Structure formats: C-alpha cells, structure tokens
XYZ file of C-alpha atoms in Angstrom:
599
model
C 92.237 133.787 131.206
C 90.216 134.739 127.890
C 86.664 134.144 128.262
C 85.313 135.651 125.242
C 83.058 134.176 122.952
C 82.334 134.645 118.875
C 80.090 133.113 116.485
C 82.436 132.524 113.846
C 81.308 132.859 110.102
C 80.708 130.474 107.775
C 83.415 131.633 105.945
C 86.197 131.238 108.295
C 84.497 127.611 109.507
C 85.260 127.062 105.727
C 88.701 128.485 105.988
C 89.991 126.690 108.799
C 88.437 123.002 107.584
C 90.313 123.770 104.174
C 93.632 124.335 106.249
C 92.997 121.555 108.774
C 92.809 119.189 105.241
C 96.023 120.933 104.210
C 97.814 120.039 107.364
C 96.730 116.139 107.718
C 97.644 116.000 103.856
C 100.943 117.233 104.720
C 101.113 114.471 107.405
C 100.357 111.934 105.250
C 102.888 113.011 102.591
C 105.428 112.707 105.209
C 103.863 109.396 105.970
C 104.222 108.174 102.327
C 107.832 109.502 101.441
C 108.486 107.615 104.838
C 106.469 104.663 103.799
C 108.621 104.347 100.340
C 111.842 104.905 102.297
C 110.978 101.636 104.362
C 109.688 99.186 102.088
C 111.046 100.101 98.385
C 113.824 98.081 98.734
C 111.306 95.040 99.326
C 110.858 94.859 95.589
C 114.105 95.489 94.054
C 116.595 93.450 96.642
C 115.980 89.998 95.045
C 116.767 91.690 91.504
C 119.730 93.444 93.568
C 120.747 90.238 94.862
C 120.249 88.279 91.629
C 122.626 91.353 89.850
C 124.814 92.964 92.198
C 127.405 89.939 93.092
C 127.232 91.760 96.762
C 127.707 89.385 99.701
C 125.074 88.057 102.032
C 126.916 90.871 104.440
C 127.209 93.769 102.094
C 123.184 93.611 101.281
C 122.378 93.635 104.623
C 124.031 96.862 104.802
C 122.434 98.415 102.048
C 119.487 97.132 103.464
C 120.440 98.860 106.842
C 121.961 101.950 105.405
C 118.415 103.525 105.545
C 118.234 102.985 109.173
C 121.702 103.834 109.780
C 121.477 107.215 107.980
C 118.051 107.317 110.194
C 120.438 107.319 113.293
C 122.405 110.185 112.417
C 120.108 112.486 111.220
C 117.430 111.508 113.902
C 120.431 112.548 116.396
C 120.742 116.172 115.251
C 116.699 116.629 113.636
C 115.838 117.962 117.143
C 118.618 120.601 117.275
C 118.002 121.681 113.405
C 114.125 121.309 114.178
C 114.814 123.996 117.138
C 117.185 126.288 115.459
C 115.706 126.286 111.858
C 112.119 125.654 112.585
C 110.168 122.725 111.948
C 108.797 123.660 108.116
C 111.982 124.338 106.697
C 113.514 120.954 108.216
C 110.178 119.001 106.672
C 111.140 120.934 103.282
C 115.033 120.138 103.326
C 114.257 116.417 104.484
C 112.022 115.509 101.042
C 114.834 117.381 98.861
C 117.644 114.692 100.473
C 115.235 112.477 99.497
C 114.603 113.196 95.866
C 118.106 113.397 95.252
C 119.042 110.194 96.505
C 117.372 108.653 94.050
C 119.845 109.342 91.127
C 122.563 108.468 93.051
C 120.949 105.023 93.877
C 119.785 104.207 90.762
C 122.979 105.206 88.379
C 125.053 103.222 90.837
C 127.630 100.734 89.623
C 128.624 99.190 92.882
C 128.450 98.900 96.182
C 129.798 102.446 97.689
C 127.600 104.536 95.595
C 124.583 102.723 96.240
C 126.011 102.381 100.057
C 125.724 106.306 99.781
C 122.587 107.065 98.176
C 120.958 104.444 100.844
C 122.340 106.257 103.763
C 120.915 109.487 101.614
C 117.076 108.049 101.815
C 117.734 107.082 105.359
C 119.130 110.784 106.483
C 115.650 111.875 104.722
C 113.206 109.454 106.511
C 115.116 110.140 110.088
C 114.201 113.970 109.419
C 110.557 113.264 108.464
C 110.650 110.680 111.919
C 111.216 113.392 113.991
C 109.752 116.735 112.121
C 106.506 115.747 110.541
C 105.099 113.802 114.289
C 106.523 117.158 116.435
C 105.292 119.846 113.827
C 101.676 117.788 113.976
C 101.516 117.408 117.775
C 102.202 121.037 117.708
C 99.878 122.257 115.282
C 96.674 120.116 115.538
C 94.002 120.433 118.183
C 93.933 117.836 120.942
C 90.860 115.967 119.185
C 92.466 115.795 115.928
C 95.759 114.713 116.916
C 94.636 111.363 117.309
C 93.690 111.764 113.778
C 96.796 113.850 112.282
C 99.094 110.782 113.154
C 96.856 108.278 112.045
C 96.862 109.712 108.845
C 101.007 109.826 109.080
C 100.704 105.978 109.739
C 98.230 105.481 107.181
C 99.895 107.009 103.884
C 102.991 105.374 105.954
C 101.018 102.069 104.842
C 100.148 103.090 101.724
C 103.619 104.387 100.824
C 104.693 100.538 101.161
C 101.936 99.156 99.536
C 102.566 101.702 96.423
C 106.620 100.322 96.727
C 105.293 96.761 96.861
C 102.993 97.548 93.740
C 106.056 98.841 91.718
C 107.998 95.623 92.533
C 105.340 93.655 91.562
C 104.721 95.431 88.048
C 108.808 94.757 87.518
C 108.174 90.938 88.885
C 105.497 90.730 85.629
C 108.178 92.640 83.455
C 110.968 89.990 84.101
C 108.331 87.130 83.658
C 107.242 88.309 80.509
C 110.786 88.694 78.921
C 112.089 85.942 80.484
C 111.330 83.167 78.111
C 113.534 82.818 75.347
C 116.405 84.886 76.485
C 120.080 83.937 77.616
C 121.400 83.579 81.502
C 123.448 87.032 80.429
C 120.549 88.737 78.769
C 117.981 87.945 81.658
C 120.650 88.938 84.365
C 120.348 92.706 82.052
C 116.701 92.865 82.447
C 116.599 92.000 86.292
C 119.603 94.943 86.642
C 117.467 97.179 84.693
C 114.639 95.975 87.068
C 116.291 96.841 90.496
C 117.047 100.380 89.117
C 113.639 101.563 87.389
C 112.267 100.757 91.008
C 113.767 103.228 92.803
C 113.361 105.740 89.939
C 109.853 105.312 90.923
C 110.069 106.264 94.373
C 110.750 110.014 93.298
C 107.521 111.698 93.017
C 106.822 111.644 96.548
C 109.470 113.506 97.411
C 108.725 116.426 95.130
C 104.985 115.999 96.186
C 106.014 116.526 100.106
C 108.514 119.029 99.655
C 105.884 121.019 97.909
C 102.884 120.555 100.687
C 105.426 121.481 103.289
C 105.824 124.942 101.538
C 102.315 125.468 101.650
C 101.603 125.125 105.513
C 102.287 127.724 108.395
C 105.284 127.257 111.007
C 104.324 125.907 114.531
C 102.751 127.796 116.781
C 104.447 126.511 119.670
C 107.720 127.184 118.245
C 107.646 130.493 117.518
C 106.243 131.067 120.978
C 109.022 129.458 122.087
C 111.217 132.219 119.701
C 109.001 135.101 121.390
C 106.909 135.868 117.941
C 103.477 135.663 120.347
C 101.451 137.748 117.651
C 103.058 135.207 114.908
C 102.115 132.212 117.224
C 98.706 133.111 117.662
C 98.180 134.026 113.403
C 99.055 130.603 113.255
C 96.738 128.701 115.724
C 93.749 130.722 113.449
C 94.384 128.844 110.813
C 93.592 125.972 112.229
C 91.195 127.010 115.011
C 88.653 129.079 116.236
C 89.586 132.810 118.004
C 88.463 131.061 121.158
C 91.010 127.746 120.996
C 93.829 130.157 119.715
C 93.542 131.963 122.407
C 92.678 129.531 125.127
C 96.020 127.942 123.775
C 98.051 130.648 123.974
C 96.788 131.185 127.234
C 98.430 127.646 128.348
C 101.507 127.933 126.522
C 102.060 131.626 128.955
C 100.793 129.558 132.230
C 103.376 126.904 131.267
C 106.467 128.579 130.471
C 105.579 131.004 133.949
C 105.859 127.954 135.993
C 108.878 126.657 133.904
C 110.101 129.645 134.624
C 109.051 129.960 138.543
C 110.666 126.114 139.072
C 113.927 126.794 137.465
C 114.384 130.080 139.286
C 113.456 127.970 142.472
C 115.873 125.029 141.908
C 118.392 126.690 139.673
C 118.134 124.541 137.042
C 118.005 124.385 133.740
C 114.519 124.370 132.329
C 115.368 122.401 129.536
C 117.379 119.428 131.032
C 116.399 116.070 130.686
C 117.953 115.100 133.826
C 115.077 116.943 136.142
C 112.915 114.325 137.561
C 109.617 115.396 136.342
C 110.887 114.622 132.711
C 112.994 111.175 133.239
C 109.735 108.775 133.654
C 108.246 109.978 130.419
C 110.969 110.372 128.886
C 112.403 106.833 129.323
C 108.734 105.626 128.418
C 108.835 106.808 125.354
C 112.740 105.437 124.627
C 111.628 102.266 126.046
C 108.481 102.211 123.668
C 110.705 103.303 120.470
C 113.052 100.399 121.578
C 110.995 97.708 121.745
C 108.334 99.334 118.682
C 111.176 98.510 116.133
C 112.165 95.321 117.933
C 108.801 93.842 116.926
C 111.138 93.181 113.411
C 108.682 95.447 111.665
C 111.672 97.265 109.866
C 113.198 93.462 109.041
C 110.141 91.769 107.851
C 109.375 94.933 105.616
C 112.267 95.008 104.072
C 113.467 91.218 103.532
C 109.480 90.284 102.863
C 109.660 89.116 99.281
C 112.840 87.100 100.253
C 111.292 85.311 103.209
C 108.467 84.802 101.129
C 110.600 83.103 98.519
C 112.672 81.183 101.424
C 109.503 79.937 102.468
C 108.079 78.067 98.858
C 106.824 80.791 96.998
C 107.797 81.426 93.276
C 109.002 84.520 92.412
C 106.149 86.346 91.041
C 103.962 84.947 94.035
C 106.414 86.019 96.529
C 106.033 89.599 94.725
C 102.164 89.029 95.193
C 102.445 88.258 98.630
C 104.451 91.347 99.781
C 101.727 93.543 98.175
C 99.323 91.335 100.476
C 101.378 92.245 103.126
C 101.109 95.724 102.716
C 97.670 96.013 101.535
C 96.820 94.081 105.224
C 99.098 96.597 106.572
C 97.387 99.602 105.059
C 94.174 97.803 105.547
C 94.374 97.436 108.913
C 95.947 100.756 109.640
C 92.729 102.638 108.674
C 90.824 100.398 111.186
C 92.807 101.720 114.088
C 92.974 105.207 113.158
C 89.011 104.944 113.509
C 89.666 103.250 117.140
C 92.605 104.821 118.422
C 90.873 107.941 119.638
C 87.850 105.886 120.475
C 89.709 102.826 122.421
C 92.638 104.780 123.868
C 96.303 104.301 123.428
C 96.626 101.337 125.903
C 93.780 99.377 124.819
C 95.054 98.726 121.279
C 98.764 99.018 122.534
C 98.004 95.866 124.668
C 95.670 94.127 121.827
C 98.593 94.861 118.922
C 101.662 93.642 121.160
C 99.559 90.089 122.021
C 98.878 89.493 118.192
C 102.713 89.920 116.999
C 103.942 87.937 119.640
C 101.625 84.929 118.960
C 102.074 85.408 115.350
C 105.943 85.530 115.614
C 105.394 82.454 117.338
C 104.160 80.942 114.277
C 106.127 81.985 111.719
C 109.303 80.746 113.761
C 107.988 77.402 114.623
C 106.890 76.752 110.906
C 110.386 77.968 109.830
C 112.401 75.672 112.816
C 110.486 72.430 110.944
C 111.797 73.240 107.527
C 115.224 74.121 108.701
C 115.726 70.942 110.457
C 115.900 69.528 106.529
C 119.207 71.969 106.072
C 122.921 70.369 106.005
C 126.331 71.736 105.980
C 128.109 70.951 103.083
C 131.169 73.149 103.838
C 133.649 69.978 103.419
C 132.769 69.499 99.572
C 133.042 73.174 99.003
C 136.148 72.964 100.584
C 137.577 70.739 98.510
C 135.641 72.607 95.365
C 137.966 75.558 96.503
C 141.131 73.876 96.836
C 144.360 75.888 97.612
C 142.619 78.440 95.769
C 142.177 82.650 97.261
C 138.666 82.547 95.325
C 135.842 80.515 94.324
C 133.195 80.852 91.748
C 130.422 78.230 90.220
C 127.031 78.837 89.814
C 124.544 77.081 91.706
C 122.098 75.339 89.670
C 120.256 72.022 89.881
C 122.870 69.710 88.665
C 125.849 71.586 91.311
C 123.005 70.947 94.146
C 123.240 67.437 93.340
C 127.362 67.359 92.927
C 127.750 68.925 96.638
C 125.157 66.775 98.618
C 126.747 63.632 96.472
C 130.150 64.558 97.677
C 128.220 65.131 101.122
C 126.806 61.837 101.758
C 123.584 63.787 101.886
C 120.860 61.746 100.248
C 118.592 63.661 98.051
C 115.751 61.903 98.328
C 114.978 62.281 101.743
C 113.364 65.844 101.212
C 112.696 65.424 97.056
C 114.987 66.135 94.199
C 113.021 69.838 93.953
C 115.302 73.012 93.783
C 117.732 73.881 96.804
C 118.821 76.922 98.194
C 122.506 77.503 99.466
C 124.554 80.239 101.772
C 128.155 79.714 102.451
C 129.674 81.189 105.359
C 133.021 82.185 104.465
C 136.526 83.880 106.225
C 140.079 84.728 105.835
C 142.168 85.090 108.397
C 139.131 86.139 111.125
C 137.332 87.961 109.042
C 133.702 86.558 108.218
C 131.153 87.029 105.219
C 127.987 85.210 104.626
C 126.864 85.436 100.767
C 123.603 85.893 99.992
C 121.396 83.002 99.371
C 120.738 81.825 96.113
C 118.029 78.934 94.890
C 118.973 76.413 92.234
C 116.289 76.873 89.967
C 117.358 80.667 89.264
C 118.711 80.768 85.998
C 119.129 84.559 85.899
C 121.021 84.788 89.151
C 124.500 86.050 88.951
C 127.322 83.105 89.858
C 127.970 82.788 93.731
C 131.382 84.297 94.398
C 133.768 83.533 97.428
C 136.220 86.275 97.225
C 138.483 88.130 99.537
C 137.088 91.930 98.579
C 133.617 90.787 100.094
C 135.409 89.527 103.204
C 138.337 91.435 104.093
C 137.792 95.715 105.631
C 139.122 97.936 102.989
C 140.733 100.173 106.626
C 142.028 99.484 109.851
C 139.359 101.544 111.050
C 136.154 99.111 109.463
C 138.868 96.332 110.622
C 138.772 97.655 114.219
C 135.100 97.750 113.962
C 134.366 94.266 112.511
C 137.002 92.608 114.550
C 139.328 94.200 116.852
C 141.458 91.349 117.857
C 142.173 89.987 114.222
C 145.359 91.361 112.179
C 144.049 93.299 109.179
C 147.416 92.407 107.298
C 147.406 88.763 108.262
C 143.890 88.421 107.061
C 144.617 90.008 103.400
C 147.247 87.222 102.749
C 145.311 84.414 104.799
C 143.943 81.677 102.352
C 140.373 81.112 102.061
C 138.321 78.708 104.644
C 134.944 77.539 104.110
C 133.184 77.905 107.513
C 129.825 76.881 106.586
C 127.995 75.904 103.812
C 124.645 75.386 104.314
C 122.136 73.559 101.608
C 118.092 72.932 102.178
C 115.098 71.583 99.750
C 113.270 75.101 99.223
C 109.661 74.194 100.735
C 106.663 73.606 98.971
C 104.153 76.585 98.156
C 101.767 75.145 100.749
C 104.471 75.825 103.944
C 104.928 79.495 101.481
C 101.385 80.420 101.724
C 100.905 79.524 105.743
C 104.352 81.684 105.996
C 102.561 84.467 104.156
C 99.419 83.969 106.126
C 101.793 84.599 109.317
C 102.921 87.361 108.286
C 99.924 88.743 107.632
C 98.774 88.304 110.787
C 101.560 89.966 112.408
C 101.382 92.589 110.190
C 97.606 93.346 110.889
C 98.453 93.360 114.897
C 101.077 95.606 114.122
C 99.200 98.032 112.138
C 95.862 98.183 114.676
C 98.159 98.823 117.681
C 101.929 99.937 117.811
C 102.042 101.490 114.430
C 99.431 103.843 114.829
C 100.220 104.835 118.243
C 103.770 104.448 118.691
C 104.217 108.073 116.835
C 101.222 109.309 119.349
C 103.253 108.232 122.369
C 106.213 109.596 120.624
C 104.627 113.082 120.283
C 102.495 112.916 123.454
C 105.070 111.869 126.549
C 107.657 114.281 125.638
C 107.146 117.154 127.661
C 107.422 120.321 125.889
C 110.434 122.164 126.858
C 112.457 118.875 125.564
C 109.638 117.794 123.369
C 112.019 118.204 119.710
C 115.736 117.079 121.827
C 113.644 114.057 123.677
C 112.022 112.579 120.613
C 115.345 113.111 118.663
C 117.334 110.530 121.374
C 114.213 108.296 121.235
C 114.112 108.122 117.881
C 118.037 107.442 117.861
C 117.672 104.257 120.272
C 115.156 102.874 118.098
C 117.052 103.344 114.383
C 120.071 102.242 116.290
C 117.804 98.996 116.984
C 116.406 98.890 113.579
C 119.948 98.912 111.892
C 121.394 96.606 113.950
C 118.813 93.927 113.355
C 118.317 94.822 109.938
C 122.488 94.388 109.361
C 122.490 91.153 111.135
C 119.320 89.744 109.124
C 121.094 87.714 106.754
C 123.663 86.982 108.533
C 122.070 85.358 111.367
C 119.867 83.685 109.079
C 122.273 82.349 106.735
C 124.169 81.005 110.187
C 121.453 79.844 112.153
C 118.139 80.247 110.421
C 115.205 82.325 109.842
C 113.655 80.435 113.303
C 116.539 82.327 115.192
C 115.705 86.047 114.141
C 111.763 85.169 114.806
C 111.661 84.109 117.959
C 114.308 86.673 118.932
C 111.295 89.169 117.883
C 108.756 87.833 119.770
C 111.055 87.998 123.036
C 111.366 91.506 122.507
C 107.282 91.994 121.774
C 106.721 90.490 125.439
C 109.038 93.143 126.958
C 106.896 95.579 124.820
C 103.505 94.000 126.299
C 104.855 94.552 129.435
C 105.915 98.193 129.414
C 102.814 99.148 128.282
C 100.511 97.210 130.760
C 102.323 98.297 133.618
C 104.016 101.925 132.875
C 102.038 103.423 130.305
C 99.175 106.088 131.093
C 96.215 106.591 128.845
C 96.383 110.027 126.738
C 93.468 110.075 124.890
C 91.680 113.400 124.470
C 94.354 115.513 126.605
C 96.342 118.449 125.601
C 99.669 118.323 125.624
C 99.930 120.582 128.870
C 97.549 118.324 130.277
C 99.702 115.181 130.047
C 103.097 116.920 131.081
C 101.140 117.862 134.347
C 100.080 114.330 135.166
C 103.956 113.647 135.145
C 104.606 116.657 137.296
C 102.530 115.191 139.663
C 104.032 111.595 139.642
C-alpha cells in the first residue's frame, strides 16, 4: 500500500478547495431543481383547481404524475447511470427538466399537462438517483456528510423559492381582484397557475450547466478500467496521498470481489448474495417508510390543507412559505449535526417528532370533521334524470342544499362552506375537487361523465376490473356522496399550520438529511447505482400512490384519515432504525460494506 508523503503547495490546497466548492454547488443545484420539482405545484394547484374544471381525481394525478414519472425513470437511472456515466445522466436529467416547463405551462387540458408533469417527474427521479451516487462517489468520507446535506439543503430552499413564487401570484390575484367579473378573475388565476411554473425554469439551465463543469466519478471509471483517469479525478478533489490511498481500496476491493466470486461462482454483482440482502433491504425499507412520513403529500397539497383548515387564501399562501422556510431552516441545523450526532441519533429524534406531530394535526382535523354532513340526497334530486350536473357553489347554494338536507345552519355558523361530491356511473368513481363557498373566482363544480368514465379498456381494467366499460358509458349518473362542512375559523388554521410546522422541522433535522446518506452509504458498491435505483423505485411507487389517493381519501373520509395513516407508517420507521440500522458516521464506503460482510 502507498505510504508516501508530500507537502502539498499552497496552490494546489487552493485548487482542490475551489473544486471541492464546485462539487457541493453542483449538489445543491441538484438539490434545488429537485426541491422545485416537489413543491412548485404547492402554489399554483389552488389556481389549477380554481381554473382547470379537473376532478378531485384527475388533480391528484397531476399532482402524482411527478412521482409517477419518478418511478420510471428511478427504475432504469441505475442502468443509464452505469452505461453512460453519472455526469452525462446529471446533464440529460436538468434538460428533461427545462423542457417540461413549456409543455406544462402552454397546456390547455388535462393530457398535456398530464405529460409535462410526468416530464418534471422523469427529471427529479434522475437527479434522485445520480446527483446522491455521483456525490458518495466523489467526496471524501468527512465531507460526505456535508455534500448531501447541502443536496437536502438547496432541496429546502428549492421549495421555499416555489412557495415564494406562489405567494408573489397569491398578492397578484389579490390586488386585481377587486372590481373585476367572476369570468375576468377566473383569467387572472389561469394566467396565475401558468406564470408559476414558467418560473421554475432557471434552475434547470443553472444545473445542467454546473454538471458540465465537474469531472466524472472516480469510482466509475475504475469500474470501466480508466485507473490513470480514476485517479486524475480523485486530485481534484484530494490530496496525492487520499487519491492514492483510495485507489489503493478500490484494487483491494474488487481483488476480493473477484477472489469470492471465483470461489462461489457467482455473480459479483447480484443482489441475491447474502452479504448484500441486509443492507440492501435496509435501505428499501428506509426509502419506504422516508416517503410514508407524507412528506411528498403535505408538500404538495400544503396551501390546500392550509385553506381546509381556516386560512384565507393569501394566508394559506403565507403559511406554505412558513412551511418551507421551517423546512429550510431546520435543514441547515442538521447538516451542522449530522456528522457530529451520527445518522441514528437524529434518525431516532426526527421519526419521534413527525409521529407526535401527525398526531396532532389528525386529531385537530377529526374535531372539525365531525361538523361535515352528506348531502348527496338533495344533490340527487338537483341532478334529476339528468347524465350531467353543473351549479356553482356559492353562499346562497350552501344554504339551498343543507335546507333541502334538514341540516341546520346554525349549529356550526352561517360562515362559508366547503363541498366534495363523490360521484359514479355505472362503477366507476370520481371525487371532484373541493371547492369553498366564498370563492367567487372558482370555476362552476361539474358532475360529468368524461371526469368519471376510462377513456380505454386498458385504464378501465386498471381502475376497475370487474365493472363493464360499455355499461358504465351509458349508465346514468348517481350521487354517492356529497359531503358539506363550515370551513373552520383562522384560529383552528393557524394551530393546523403550527402542526405542520412542527412536523416539518422533525422531518428536516432527521430523515431528510440523512435518508439520502443511508441511501448512498448501505449500498454496497458493486450494486451501489442498480440497488439505489430499486430503492428509490419502492419509495416513488409509495409517494405516488399516496399522493393519487390524497384527495380522494380525503374528500371520502377526511383529512383525519390520511394523517393518522402517516403517523402509523412513521412508527414502523422509528422502529427500523432503532433496531436494524448501524451508525456510519465518518466511514468510507469500503469500510461500511465490510461491516456487512462480516454480519
């Protein structure tokens, strides 16, 4: 093994700090184009919702179209990260991204924007998976700690710069609003929805540019047999003595891969030897449970629990940007701590806070919602024989369907209502969106078949197997739910808010800055790139599934429901981590894969 020592010059001390900057800015460019992916639809759904006429259904979709075009390209970024290295796939993952913003924000219904969404979401499942491997493959053991804090941390601030934009639009309508017509003010909250996500650009070009900039990892193109490349590469980021004391493991390593798969005849890289299953199923357990917290959910349907809760509009706006600021806020605390503390210690500390504040937020939600009633019957009869029904559902309408009810008014106040009808033909069920009486620029609510009905046998199968697709296009309309409740007072908004904060703040010290750490750091390196591809799969499969059911559920059962179902999964997290996770703090990567080896 090298020995030698140098004193290294100033000059290349200088060198190597500058490109050390370079690659933790590159991180947290990643971070922030990922960080905008998540949370810029916070700010522009309510205009969205207000504009689009989409069902309940068809926004949680767009909603989850980021995460589902997360799962598809998370399933092959390993594969492409392998065969085309992991710089180009950072470079081609901000270009998807900066040209799904035109096709978002010149859309004029719901398959375009469908598409562009799934766009953003192919994007940010690229950046999941190549910016976290190409770090934890090109930083030093004590600054690796730090490279994906600083991923988590312009994460943050990428959703605190998307809240900011929403609430600059939220002052926009405001100011306009006064004086105009229902038609005209539903123009300036379309135009609102749009100029958001034109915003979200720049980030893309900035990342896509950085990437360009930095070298390719030296650990992959060891693995590709460029040894002399591999080693230019660790000196740009460390001293002759680290490259080479680096390079020295990386030989050691693959010799003994190679010594135990000529011994077992085996595959080297298979993740079914036993030395790799434990970690490996750590880290897919972790990934599992890390979006199951609802951190995906409560980013991206924030300014519309906020205004379920009490809030007005504009404060709602105020108090995502809250959220995020306690988000980034608190993010920049842990990446001081986590290399400090050690992974478990804030894993354990961030999992307790969520699941308490979860707690919270459901219980204050279950005590409003007990106020709700279904007024499905009136809206039956509002319907008729009818295949469609439209009305718009302002103050005086409220009144009309409790009247018609028996549901007395006064018993919660005469202040504005909120309303979601749960609707089907022939099987197939919708949930529209939820709309609040006192929103004169809303769009009408509309009961129709196209928001109901698959447009192919296939979607049919998918949605409902056991219904007949043909039946259900000729089946007359049946109002299974319609569900009406006094919109709380700013008071229950504000401890909501405060909630969510909390859980937010818990989130940020613990799981989200180590979750990408454990990520990076379990996977063994031979299936390091194909491991954290699969993980990341389970957990965007998680995060679109909740993230499609959101409204949904809620407009079924509740926003009580989806909360507490968060906090169940939060105690499974608590308890993975207590029991099964090791500390990694200040190890190298070869260091950690031989503590696995050895249990």
């Amino acid at each position: 093994m090298p020995d030698r020592t140098h004193l290294m010059p100033d000059a290349s001390s200088s060198r190597i700090l500058r490109y050390n900057r370079l690659l933790l800015l590159v991180a947290g460019l990643g971070g922030l184009l990922y960080g905008v992916d998540v949370g810029i639809i916070g700010g522009a759904l309510p205009y969205l919702e207000a504009t689009s006429q989409l069902t309940g259904s068809q926004l949680s979709i767009i909603v989850a179209a980021v995460l589902l075009g997360s799962v598809f390209s998370t399933l092959f970024a390993g594969l492409l990260a392998d065969w085309m290295g992991r710089k180009p796939l950072m470079m081609v993952s901000g270009a998807i991204f900066a040209l799904s913003i035109p096709m978002i924000a010149l859309s004029h219904g719901y398959g375009p924007l469908f598409l562009g969404r799934l766009l953003q979401g192919v994007s940010g499942g690229l950046i999941g998976v190549a910016v976290p491997l190409y770090l934890a493959e090109c930083l030093s053991a004590k600054d690796r700690g730090k490279g994906a804090g600083i991923f988590q941390w312009l994460l943050t601030l990428g959703i605190v710069a998307a809240a900011v934009i929403g609430i600059y639009y939220s002052y926009r309508v405001q100011a306009v609003a006064r004086g105009l017509s229902a038609a005209e003010l539903f123009q300036v909250k379309d135009q609102a929805w749009r100029r958001i996500f034109w915003m979200s650009m720049p980030p893309g070009i900035l990342f896509v540019l950085g990437a360009f900039l930095v070298s390719e990892s030296p650990r992959w193109l060891f693995r590709r047999g460029k040894k002399e490349q591999a080693l230019q590469s660790l000196l740009r980021s460390r001293s002759v003595e680290q490259a080479e004391l680096e390079l020295y493991e990386m030989e050691q390593v693959e010799l003994a891969a190679k010594e135990t798969a000529t011994a077992k005849r085996a595959s080297s890289d298979s993740l079914l030897q036993r030395r790799y299953v434990l970690p490996f199923l750590l880290a897919c357990v972790i990934l599992f449970c890390n979006t199951a917290t609802g951190i995906n959910s409560v980013i991206g349907y924030n300014t519309d629990i906020l205004l379920q809760s009490g809030l007005s509009d504009l404060r709602a706006h105020w108090g995502y940007v809250a959220f995020t600021f306690v988000n980034f806020l608190m993010t920049v605390i842990g990446m001081s701590l986590v290399d400090r503390k050690g992974r478990r210690f804030l894993f354990r500390m961030g999992t307790s806070g969520i699941i308490v504040s979860l707690l919270f937020v459901g219980v204050l939600f279950l005590k409003t919602e007990s106020h709700r009633y279904d007024a499905g019957s009136a809206v039956q009869t509002m319907a008729g024989s009818n295949e469609k029904l439209t009305f718009r559902f302002d103050q005086a309408t409220a009144q009309q369907i409790a009247a018609a009810s028996g549901y007395r008014m006064g018993t919660a106040g005469p202040g504005p209502m909120s309303m979601a009808v749960i609707y089907s033909y022939g099987g197939f069920t919708a949930t529209t969106s939820t709309v609040h009486s006192d929103d004169a620029g809303a769009a009408p609510l509309t009961i129709d078949r196209a928001g109901c009905i698959p447009s192919s046998k296939v979607e049919a199968f998918f949605r409902n197997p056991f219904v007949d697709l043909d039946a259900a296009r000729v089946a007359p309309l049946k109002i299974e739910h319609a569900y009406i409740a006094p919109i709380p007072d700013a008071l229950h908004g504000w401890l909501v808010a405060i909630g969510l904060y909390v859980f937010t703040a818990f989130y940020a010290l613990g799981p989200g800055v180590c979750v990408w750490l454990a990520l990076s750091e379990l996977m063994p390196t031979r299936i390091r790139s194909n491991g954290m591809s699969i993980a990341l799969v389970i957990n965007q499969l998680v995060s679109t599934t909740l993230a499609a059911i959101f409204l949904p559920v809620v407009g079924m059962y509740g926003y009580s429901r989806m909360f507490f179902l968060f906090a169940g999964f939060t105690v499974i997290y608590l308890l993975t981590v207590i029991f099964f996770l090791p500390e990694t703090k200040g190890k190298t990567l070869e260091e950690i894969e031989a503590y696995f080896e050895a249990n």
